[in-house]
GROMACS .gro file of N, CA and C in nm:
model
  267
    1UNK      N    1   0.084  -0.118   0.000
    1UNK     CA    2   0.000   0.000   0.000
    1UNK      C    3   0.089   0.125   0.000
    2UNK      N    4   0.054   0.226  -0.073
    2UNK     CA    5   0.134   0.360  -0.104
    2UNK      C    6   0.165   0.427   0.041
    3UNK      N    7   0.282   0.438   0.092
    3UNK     CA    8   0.279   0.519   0.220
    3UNK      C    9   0.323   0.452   0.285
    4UNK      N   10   0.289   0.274   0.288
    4UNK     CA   11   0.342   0.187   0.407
    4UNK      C   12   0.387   0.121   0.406
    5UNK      N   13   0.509   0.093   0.366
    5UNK     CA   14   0.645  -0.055   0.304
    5UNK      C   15   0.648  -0.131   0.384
    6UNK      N   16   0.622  -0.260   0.303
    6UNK     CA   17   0.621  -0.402   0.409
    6UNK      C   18   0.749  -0.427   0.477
    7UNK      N   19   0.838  -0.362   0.415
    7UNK     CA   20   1.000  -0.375   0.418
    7UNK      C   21   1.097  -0.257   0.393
    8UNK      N   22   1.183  -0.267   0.503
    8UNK     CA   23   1.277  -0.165   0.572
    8UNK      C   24   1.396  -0.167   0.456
    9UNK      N   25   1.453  -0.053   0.490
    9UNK     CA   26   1.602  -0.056   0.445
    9UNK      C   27   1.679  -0.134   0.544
   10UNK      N   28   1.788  -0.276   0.478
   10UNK     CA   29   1.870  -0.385   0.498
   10UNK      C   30   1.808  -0.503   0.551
   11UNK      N   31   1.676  -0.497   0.526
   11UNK     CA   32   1.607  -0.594   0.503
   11UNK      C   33   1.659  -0.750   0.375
   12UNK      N   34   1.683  -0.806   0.457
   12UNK     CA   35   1.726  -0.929   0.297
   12UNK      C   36   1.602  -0.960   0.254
   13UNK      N   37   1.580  -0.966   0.134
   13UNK     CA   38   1.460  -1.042   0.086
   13UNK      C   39   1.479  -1.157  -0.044
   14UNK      N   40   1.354  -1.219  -0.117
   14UNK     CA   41   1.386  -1.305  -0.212
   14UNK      C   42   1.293  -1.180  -0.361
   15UNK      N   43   1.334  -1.156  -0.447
   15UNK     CA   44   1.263  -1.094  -0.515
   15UNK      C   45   1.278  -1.127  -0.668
   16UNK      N   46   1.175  -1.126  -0.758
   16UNK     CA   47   1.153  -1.166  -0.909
   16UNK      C   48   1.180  -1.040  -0.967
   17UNK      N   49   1.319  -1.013  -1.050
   17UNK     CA   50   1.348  -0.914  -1.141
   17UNK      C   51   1.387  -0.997  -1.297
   18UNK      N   52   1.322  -0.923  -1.367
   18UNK     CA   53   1.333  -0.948  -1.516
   18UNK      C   54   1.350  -1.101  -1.526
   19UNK      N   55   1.217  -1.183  -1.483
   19UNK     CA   56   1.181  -1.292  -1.469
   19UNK      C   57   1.258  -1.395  -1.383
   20UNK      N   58   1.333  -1.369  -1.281
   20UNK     CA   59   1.405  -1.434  -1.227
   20UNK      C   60   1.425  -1.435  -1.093
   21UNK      N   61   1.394  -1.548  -1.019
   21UNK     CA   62   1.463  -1.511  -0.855
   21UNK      C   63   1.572  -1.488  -0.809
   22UNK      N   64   1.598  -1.388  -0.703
   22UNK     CA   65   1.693  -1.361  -0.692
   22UNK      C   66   1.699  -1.318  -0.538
   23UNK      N   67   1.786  -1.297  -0.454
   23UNK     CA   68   1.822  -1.269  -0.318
   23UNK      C   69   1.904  -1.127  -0.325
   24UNK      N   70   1.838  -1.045  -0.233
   24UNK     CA   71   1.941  -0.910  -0.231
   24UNK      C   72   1.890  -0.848  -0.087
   25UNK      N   73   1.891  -0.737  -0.071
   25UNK     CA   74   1.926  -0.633   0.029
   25UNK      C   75   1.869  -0.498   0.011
   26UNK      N   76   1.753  -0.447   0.084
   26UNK     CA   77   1.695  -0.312   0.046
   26UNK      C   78   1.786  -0.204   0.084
   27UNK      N   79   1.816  -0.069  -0.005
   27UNK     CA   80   1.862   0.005   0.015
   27UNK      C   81   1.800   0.121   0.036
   28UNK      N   82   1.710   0.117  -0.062
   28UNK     CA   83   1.623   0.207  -0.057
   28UNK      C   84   1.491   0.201  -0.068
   29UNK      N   85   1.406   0.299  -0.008
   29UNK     CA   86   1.254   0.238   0.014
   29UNK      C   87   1.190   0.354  -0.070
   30UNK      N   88   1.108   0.378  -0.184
   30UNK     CA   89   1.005   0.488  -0.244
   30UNK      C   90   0.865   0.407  -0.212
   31UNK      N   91   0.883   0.466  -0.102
   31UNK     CA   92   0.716   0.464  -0.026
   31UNK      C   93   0.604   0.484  -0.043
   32UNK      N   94   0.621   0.598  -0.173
   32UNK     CA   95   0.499   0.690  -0.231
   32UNK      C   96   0.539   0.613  -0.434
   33UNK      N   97   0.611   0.548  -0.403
   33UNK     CA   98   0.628   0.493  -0.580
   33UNK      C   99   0.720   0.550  -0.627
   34UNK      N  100   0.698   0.577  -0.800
   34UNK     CA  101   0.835   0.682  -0.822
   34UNK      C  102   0.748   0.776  -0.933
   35UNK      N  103   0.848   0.851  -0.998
   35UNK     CA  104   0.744   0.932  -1.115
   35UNK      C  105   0.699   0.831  -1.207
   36UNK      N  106   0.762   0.710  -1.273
   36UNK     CA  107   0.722   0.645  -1.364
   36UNK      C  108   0.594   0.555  -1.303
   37UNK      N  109   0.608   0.487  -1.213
   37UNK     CA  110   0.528   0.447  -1.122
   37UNK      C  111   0.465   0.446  -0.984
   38UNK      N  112   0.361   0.478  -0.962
   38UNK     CA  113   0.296   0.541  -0.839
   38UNK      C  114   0.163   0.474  -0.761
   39UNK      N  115   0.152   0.355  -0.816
   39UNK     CA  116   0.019   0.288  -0.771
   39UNK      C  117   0.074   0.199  -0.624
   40UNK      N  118   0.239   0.169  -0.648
   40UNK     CA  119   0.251   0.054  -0.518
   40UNK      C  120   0.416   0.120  -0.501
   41UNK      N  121   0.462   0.088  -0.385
   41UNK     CA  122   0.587   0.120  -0.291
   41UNK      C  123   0.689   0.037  -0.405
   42UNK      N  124   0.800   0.113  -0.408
   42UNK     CA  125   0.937   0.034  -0.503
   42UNK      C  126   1.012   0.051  -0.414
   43UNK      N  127   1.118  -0.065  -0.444
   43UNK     CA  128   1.265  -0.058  -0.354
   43UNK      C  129   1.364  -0.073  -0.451
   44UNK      N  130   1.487  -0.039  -0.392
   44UNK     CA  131   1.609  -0.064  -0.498
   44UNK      C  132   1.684  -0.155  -0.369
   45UNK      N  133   1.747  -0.250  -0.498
   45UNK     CA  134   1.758  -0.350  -0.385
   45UNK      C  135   1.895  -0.443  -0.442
   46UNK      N  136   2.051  -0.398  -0.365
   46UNK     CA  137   2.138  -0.494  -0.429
   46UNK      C  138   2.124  -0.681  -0.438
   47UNK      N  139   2.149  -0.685  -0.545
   47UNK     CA  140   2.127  -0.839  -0.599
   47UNK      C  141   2.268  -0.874  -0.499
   48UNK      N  142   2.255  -0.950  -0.414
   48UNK     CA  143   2.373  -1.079  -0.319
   48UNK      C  144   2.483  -1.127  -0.473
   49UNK      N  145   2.380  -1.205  -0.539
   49UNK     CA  146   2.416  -1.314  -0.640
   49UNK      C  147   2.538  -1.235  -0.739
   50UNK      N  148   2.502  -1.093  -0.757
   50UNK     CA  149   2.585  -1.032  -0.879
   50UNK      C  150   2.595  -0.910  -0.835
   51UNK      N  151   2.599  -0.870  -0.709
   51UNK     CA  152   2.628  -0.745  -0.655
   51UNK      C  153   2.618  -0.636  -0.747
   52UNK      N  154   2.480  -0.594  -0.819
   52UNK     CA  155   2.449  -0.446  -0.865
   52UNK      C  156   2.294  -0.468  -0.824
   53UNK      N  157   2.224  -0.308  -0.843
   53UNK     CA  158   2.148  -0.229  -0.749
   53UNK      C  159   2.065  -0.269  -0.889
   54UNK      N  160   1.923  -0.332  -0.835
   54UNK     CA  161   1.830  -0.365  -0.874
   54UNK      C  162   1.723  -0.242  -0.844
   55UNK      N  163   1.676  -0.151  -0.931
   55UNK     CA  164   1.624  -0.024  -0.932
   55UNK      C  165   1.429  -0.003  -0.947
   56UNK      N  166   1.392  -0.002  -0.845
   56UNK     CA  167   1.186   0.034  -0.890
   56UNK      C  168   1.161  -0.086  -0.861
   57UNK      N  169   1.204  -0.187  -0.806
   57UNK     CA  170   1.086  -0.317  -0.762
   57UNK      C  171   1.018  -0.338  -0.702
   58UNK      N  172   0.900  -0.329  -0.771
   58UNK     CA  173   0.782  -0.320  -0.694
   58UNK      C  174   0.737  -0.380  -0.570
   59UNK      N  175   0.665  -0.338  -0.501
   59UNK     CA  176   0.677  -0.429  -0.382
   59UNK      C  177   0.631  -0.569  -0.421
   60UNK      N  178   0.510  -0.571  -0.514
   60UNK     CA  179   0.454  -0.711  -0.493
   60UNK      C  180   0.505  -0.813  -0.560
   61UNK      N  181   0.630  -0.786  -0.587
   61UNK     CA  182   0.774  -0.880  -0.676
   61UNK      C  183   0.879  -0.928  -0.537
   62UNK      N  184   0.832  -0.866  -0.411
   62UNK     CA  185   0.921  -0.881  -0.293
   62UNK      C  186   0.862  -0.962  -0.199
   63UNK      N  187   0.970  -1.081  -0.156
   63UNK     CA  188   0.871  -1.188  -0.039
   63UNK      C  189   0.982  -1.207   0.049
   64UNK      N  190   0.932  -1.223   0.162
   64UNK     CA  191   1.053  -1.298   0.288
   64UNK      C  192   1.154  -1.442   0.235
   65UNK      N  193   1.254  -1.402   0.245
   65UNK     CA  194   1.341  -1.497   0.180
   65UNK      C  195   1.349  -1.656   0.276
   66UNK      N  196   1.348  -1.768   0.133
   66UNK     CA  197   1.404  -1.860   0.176
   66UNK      C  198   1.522  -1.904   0.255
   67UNK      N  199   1.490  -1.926   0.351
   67UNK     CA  200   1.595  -1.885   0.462
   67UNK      C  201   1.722  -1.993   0.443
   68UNK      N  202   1.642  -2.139   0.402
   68UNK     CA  203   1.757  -2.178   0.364
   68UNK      C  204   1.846  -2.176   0.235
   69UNK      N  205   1.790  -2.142   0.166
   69UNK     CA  206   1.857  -2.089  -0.001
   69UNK      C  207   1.908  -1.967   0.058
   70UNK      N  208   1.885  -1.877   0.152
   70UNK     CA  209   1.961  -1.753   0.151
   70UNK      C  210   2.077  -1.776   0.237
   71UNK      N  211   2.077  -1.906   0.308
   71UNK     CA  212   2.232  -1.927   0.392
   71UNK      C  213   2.319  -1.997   0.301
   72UNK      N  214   2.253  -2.054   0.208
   72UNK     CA  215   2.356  -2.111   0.099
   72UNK      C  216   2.433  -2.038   0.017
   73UNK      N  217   2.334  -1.930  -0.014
   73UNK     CA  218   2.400  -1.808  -0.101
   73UNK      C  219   2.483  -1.763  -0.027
   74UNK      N  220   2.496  -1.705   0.086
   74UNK     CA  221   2.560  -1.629   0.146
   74UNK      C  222   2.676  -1.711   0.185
   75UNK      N  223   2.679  -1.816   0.168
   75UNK     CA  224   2.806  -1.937   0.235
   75UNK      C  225   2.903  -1.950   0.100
   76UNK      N  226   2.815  -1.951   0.015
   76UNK     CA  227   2.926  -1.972  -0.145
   76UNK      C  228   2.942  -1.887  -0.198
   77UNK      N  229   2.907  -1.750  -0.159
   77UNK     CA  230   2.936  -1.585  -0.226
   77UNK      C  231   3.036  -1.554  -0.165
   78UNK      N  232   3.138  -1.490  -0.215
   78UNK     CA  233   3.193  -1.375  -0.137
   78UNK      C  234   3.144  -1.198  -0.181
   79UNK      N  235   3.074  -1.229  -0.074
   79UNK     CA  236   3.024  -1.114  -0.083
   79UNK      C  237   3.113  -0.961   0.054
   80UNK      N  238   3.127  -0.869  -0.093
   80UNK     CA  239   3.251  -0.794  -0.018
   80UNK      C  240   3.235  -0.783   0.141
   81UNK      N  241   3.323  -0.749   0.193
   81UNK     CA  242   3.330  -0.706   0.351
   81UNK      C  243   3.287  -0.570   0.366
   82UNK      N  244   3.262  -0.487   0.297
   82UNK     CA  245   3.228  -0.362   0.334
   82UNK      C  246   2.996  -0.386   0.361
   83UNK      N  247   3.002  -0.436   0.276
   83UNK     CA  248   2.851  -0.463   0.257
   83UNK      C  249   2.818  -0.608   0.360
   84UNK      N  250   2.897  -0.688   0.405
   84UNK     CA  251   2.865  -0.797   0.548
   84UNK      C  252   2.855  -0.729   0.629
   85UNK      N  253   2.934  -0.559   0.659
   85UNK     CA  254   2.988  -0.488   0.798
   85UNK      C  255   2.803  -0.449   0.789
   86UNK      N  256   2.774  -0.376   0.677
   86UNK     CA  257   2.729  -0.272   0.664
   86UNK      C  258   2.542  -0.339   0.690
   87UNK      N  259   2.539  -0.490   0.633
   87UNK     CA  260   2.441  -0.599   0.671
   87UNK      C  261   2.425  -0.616   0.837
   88UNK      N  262   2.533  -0.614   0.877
   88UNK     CA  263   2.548  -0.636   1.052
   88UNK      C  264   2.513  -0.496   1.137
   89UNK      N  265   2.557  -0.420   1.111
   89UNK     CA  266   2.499  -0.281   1.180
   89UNK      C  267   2.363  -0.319   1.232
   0.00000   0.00000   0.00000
């Protein structure tokens, strides 16, 4: 719903971009939509898997992640140390 994001910034989630699942990290929350789109809340959200910033995803493309597919990812990624620190805060 416009105004009220199911999901925070550094939130991990599981989300469908350009037909595909994928695991990442909210960075940013447009609460109110964006200019192109304005009916539902978007996040930009780094992809874990290929570390770049997944931009306008809609919320209803965003679900609570598989918890165990997301410890697997995170066990066989190296995913930089600046962004684990920055996950842990």
């Amino acid at each position: 719903m416009i105004g009220q994001p199911k999901f925070k910034i550094k939130d991990l989630v599981e989300f469908s971009f350009n037909g595909s699942k994928r695991f990442g990290t909210i960075i940013i929350v447009d609460a109110f939509g964006t200019f192109r789109q304005s009916d539902e809340v978007s996040y930009d959200i780094i992809d874990l898997d290929r570390m770049v910033m997944c931009k306008h995803v809609v919320e209803s493309d965003i679900f609570p992640p598989d918890s165990q597919a997301l410890k697997e990812l995170l066990a066989t990624k190296e995913i930089p140390l600046d962004m684990r620190e920055w996950l842990n805060q």
